[in-house]
Backbone as a printed PyTorch tensor [residue, N CA C, xyz], in Angstrom:
tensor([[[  0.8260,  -1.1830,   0.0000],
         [  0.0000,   0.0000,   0.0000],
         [  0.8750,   1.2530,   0.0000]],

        [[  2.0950,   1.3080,   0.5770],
         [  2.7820,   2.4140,   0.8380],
         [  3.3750,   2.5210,  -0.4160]],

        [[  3.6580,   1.6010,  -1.3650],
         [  4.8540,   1.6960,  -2.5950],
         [  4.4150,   2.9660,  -3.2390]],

        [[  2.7020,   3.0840,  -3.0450],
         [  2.2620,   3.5610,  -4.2480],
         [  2.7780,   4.9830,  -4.1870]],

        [[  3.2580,   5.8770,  -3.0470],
         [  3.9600,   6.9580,  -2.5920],
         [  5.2860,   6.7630,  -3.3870]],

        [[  6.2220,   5.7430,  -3.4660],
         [  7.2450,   5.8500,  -4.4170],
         [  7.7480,   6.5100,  -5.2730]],

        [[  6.5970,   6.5240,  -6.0990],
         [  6.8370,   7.2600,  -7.8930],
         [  6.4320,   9.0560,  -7.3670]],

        [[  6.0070,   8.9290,  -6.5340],
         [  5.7540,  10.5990,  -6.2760],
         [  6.8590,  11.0810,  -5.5930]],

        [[  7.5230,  10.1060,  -4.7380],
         [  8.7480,  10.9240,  -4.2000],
         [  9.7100,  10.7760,  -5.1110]],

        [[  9.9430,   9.9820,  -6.1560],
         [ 11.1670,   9.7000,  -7.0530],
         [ 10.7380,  11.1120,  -7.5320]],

        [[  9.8940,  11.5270,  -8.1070],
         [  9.6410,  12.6870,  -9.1460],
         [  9.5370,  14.0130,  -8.5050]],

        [[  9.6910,  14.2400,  -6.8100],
         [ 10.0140,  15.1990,  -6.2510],
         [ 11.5620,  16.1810,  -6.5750]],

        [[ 12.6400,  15.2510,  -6.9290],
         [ 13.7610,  16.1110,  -7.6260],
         [ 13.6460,  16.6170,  -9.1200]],

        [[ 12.8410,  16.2950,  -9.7260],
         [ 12.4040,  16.7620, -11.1810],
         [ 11.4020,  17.9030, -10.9050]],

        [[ 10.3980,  17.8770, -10.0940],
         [  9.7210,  19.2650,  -9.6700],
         [ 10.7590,  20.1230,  -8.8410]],

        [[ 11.4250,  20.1500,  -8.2850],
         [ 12.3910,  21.2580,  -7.2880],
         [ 12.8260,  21.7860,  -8.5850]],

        [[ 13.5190,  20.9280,  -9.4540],
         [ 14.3540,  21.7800, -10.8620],
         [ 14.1110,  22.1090, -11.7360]],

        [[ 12.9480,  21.7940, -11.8140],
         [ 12.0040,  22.6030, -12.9800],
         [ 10.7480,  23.4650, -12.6240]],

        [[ 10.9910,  24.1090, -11.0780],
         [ 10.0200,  25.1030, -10.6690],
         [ 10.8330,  26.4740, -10.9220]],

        [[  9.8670,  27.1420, -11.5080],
         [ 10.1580,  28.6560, -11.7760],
         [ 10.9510,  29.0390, -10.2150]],

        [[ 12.0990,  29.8870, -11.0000],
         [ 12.5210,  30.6940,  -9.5870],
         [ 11.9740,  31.5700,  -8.8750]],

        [[ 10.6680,  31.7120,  -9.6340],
         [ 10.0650,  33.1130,  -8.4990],
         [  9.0200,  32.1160,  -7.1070]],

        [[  8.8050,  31.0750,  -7.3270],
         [  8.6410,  30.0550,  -6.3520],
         [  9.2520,  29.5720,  -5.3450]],

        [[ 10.3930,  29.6580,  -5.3150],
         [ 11.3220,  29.6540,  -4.4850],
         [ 11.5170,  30.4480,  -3.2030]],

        [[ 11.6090,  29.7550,  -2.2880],
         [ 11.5150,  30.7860,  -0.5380],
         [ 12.6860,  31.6180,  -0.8540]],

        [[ 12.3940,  32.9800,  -0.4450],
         [ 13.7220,  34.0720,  -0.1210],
         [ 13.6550,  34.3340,   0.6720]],

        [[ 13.3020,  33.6660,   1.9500],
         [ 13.8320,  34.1000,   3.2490],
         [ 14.5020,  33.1920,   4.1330]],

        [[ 14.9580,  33.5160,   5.4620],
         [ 15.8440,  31.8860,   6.1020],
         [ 14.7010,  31.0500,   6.8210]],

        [[ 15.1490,  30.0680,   6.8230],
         [ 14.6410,  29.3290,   8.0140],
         [ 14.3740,  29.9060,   9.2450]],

        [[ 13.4420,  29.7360,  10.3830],
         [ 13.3700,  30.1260,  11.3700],
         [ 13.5950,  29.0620,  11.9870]],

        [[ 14.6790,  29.1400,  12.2360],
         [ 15.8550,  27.9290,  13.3170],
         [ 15.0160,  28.0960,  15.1180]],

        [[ 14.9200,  29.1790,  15.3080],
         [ 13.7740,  28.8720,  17.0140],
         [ 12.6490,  28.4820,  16.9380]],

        [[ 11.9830,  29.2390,  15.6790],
         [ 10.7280,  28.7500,  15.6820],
         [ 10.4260,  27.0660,  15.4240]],

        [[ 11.4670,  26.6350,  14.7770],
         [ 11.6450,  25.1520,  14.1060],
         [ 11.6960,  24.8670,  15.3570]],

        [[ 12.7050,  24.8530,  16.1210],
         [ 13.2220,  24.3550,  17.3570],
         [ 11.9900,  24.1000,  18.3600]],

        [[ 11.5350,  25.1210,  18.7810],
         [ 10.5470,  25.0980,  19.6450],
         [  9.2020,  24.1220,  19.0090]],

        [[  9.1280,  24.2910,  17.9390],
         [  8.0030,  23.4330,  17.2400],
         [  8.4360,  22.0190,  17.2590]],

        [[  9.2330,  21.5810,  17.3940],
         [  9.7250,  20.0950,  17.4430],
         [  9.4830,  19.9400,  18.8480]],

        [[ 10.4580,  20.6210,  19.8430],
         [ 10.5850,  20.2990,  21.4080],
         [  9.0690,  20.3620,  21.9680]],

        [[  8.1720,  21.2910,  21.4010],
         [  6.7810,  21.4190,  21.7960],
         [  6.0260,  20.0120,  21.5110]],

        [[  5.8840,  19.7350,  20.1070],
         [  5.1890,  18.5530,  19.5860],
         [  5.9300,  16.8980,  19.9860]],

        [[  7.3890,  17.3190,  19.9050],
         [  7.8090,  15.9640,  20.4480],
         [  7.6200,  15.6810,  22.1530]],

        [[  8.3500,  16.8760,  22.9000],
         [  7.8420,  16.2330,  24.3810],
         [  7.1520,  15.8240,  24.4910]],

        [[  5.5680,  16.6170,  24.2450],
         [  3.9770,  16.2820,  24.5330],
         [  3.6870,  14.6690,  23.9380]],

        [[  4.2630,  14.2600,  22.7950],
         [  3.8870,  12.9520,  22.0660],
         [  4.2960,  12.1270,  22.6970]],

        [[  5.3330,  12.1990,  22.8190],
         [  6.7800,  11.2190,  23.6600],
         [  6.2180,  10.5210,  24.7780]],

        [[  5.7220,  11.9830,  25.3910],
         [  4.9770,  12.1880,  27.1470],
         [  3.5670,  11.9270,  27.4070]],

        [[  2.6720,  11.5310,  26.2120],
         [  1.3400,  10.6480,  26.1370],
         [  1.8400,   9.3910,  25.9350]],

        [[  2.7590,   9.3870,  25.3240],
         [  3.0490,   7.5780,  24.6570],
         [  3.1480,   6.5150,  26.0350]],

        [[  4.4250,   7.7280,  27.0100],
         [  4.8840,   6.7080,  27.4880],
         [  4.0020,   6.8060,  28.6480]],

        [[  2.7190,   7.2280,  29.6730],
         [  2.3450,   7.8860,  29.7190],
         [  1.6930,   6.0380,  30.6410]],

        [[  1.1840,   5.4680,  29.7470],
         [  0.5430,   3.7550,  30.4720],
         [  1.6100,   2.8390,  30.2500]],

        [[  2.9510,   3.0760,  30.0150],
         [  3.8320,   1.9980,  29.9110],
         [  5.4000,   2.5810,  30.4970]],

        [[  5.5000,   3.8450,  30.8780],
         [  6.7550,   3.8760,  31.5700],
         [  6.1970,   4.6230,  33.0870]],

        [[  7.7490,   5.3140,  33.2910],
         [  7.0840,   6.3140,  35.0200],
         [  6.1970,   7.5970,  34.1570]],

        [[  5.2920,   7.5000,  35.2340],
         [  4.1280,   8.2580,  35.0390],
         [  4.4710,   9.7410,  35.5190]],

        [[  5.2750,  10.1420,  36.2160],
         [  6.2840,  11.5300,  36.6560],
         [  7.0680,  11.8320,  35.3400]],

        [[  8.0350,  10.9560,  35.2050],
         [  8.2070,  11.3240,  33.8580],
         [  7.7930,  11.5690,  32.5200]],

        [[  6.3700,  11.0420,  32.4050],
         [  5.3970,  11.0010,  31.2880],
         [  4.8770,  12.7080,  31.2300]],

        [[  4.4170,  12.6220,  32.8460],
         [  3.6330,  13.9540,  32.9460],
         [  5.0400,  15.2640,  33.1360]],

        [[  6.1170,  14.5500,  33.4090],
         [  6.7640,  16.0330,  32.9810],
         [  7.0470,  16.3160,  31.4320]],

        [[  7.7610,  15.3640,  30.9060],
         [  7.5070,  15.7420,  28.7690],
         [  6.2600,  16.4420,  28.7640]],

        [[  5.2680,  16.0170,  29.0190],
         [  4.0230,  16.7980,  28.3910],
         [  3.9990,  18.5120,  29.4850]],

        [[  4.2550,  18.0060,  30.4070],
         [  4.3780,  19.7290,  31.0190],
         [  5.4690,  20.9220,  30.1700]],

        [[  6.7150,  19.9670,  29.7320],
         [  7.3400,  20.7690,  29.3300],
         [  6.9510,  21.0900,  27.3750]],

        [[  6.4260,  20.0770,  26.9400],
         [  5.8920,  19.9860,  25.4160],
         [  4.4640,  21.0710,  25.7660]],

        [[  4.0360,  21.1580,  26.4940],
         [  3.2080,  22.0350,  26.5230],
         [  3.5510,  23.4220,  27.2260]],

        [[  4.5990,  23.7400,  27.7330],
         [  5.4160,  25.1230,  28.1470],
         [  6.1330,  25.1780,  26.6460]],

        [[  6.4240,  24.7270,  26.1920],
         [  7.2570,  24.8000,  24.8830],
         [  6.7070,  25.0930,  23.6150]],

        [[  5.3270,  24.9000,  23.5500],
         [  3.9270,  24.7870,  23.0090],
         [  4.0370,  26.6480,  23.1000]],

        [[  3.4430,  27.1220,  24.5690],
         [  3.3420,  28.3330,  24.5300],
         [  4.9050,  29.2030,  24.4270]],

        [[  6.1870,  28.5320,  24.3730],
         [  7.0490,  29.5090,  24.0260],
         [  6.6600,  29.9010,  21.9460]],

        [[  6.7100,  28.9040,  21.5370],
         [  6.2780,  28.6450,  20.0810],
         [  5.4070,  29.7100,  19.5990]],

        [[  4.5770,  29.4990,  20.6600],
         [  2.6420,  30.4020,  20.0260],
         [  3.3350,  31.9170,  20.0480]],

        [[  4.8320,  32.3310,  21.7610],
         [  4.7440,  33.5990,  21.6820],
         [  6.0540,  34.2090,  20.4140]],

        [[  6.8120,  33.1740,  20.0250],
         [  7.7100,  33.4680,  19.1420],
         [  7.0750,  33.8020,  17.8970]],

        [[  6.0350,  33.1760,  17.1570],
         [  5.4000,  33.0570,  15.9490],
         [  4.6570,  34.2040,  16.0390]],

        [[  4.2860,  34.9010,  16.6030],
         [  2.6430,  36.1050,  17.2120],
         [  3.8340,  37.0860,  17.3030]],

        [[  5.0800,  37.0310,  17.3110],
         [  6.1060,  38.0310,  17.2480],
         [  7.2500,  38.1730,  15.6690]],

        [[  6.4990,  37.0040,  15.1960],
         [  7.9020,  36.7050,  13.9290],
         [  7.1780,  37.5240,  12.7640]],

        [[  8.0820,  38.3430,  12.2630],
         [  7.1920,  39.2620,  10.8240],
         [  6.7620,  38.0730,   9.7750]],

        [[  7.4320,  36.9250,   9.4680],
         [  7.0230,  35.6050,   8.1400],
         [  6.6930,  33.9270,   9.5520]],

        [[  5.5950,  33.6850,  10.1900],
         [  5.4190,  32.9510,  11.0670],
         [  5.1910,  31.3220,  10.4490]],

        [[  5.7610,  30.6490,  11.2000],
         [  5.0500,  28.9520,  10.1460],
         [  3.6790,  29.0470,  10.5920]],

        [[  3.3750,  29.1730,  11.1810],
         [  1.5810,  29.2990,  11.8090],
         [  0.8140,  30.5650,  11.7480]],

        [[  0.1120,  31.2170,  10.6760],
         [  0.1150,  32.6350,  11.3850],
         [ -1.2980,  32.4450,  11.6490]],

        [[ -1.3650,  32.6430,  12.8490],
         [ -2.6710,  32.2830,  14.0940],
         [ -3.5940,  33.5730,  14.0280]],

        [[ -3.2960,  34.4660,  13.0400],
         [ -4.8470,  34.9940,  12.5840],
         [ -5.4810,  34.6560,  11.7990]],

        [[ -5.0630,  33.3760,  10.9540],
         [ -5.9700,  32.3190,  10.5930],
         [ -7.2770,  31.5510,  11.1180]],

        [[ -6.9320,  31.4990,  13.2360],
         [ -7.7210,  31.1410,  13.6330],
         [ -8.6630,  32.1120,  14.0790]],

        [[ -8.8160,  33.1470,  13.6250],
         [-10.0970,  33.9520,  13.8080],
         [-11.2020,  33.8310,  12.8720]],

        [[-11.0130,  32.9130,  11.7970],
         [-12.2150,  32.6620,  11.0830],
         [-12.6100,  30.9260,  11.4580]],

        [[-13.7610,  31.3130,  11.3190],
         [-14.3530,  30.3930,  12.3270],
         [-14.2040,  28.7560,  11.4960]],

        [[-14.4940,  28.5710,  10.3510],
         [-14.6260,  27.4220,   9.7570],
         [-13.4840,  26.6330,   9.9910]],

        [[-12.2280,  27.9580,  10.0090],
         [-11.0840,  27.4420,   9.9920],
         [-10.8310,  26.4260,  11.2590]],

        [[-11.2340,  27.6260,  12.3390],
         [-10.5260,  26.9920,  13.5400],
         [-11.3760,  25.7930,  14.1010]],

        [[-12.5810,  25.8470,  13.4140],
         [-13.1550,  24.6640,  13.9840],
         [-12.6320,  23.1280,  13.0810]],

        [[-12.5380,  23.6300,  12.1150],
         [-12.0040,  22.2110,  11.8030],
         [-10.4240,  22.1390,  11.8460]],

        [[ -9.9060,  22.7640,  12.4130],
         [ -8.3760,  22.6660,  13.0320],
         [ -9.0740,  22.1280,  14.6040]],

        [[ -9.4250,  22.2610,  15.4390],
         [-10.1650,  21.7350,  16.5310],
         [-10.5010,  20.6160,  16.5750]],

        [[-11.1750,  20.4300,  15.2470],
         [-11.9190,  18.8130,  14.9280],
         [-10.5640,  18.0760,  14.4400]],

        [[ -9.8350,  18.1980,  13.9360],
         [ -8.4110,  17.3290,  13.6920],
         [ -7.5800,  16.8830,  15.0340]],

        [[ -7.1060,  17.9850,  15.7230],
         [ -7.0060,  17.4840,  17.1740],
         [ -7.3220,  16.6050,  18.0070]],

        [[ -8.5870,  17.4350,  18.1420],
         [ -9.0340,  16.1460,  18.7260],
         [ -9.8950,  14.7730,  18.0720]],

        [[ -9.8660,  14.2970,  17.0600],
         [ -9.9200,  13.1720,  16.1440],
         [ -8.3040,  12.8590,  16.5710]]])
């Protein structure tokens, strides 16, 4: 079932080199914002997983800190002029409700 993804990633280096250059990102990476978006989403995951099968102190601290890390993220992005999230998206309503409904699904 997965192969069928194959032929689309083989043909991912033929689209990068034959996309117009005005497509192309001109700005850098946001190396904190990346950062914090990993340490946010990975603690918290890590820290549900292990959560009924390792120490339960340690479960609930990953997720304390994936979720302090969560809100360093929300205040870096609500401050960045080009944001990976820009969270005045969630003021329209359709949006945020079915960003809501993905969550929690």
């Amino acid at each position: 079932m997965f192969l069928a993804n194959v032929p689309f990633g083989l043909a991912v280096p033929l689209f990068v080199v034959t996309a117009p250059p005005d497509v192309r990102v001109a700005y850098a990476l946001d190396l904190t914002g990346t950062a914090l978006n990993v340490l946010a989403f990975g603690l918290f995951v890590v820290g549900v997983g292990s959560l009924g099968i390792g120490d339960e102190r340690m479960a609930m601290g990953e997720i304390v800190a994936g979720v302090f890390c969560f809100g360093l993220f929300v205040r870096q992005q609500l401050q960045h002029p080009k944001p990976m999230l820009p969270f005045d998206l969630f003021r329209i309503v359709p949006f945020a409700a079915s960003m809501w409904i993905s969550v929690c699904s």
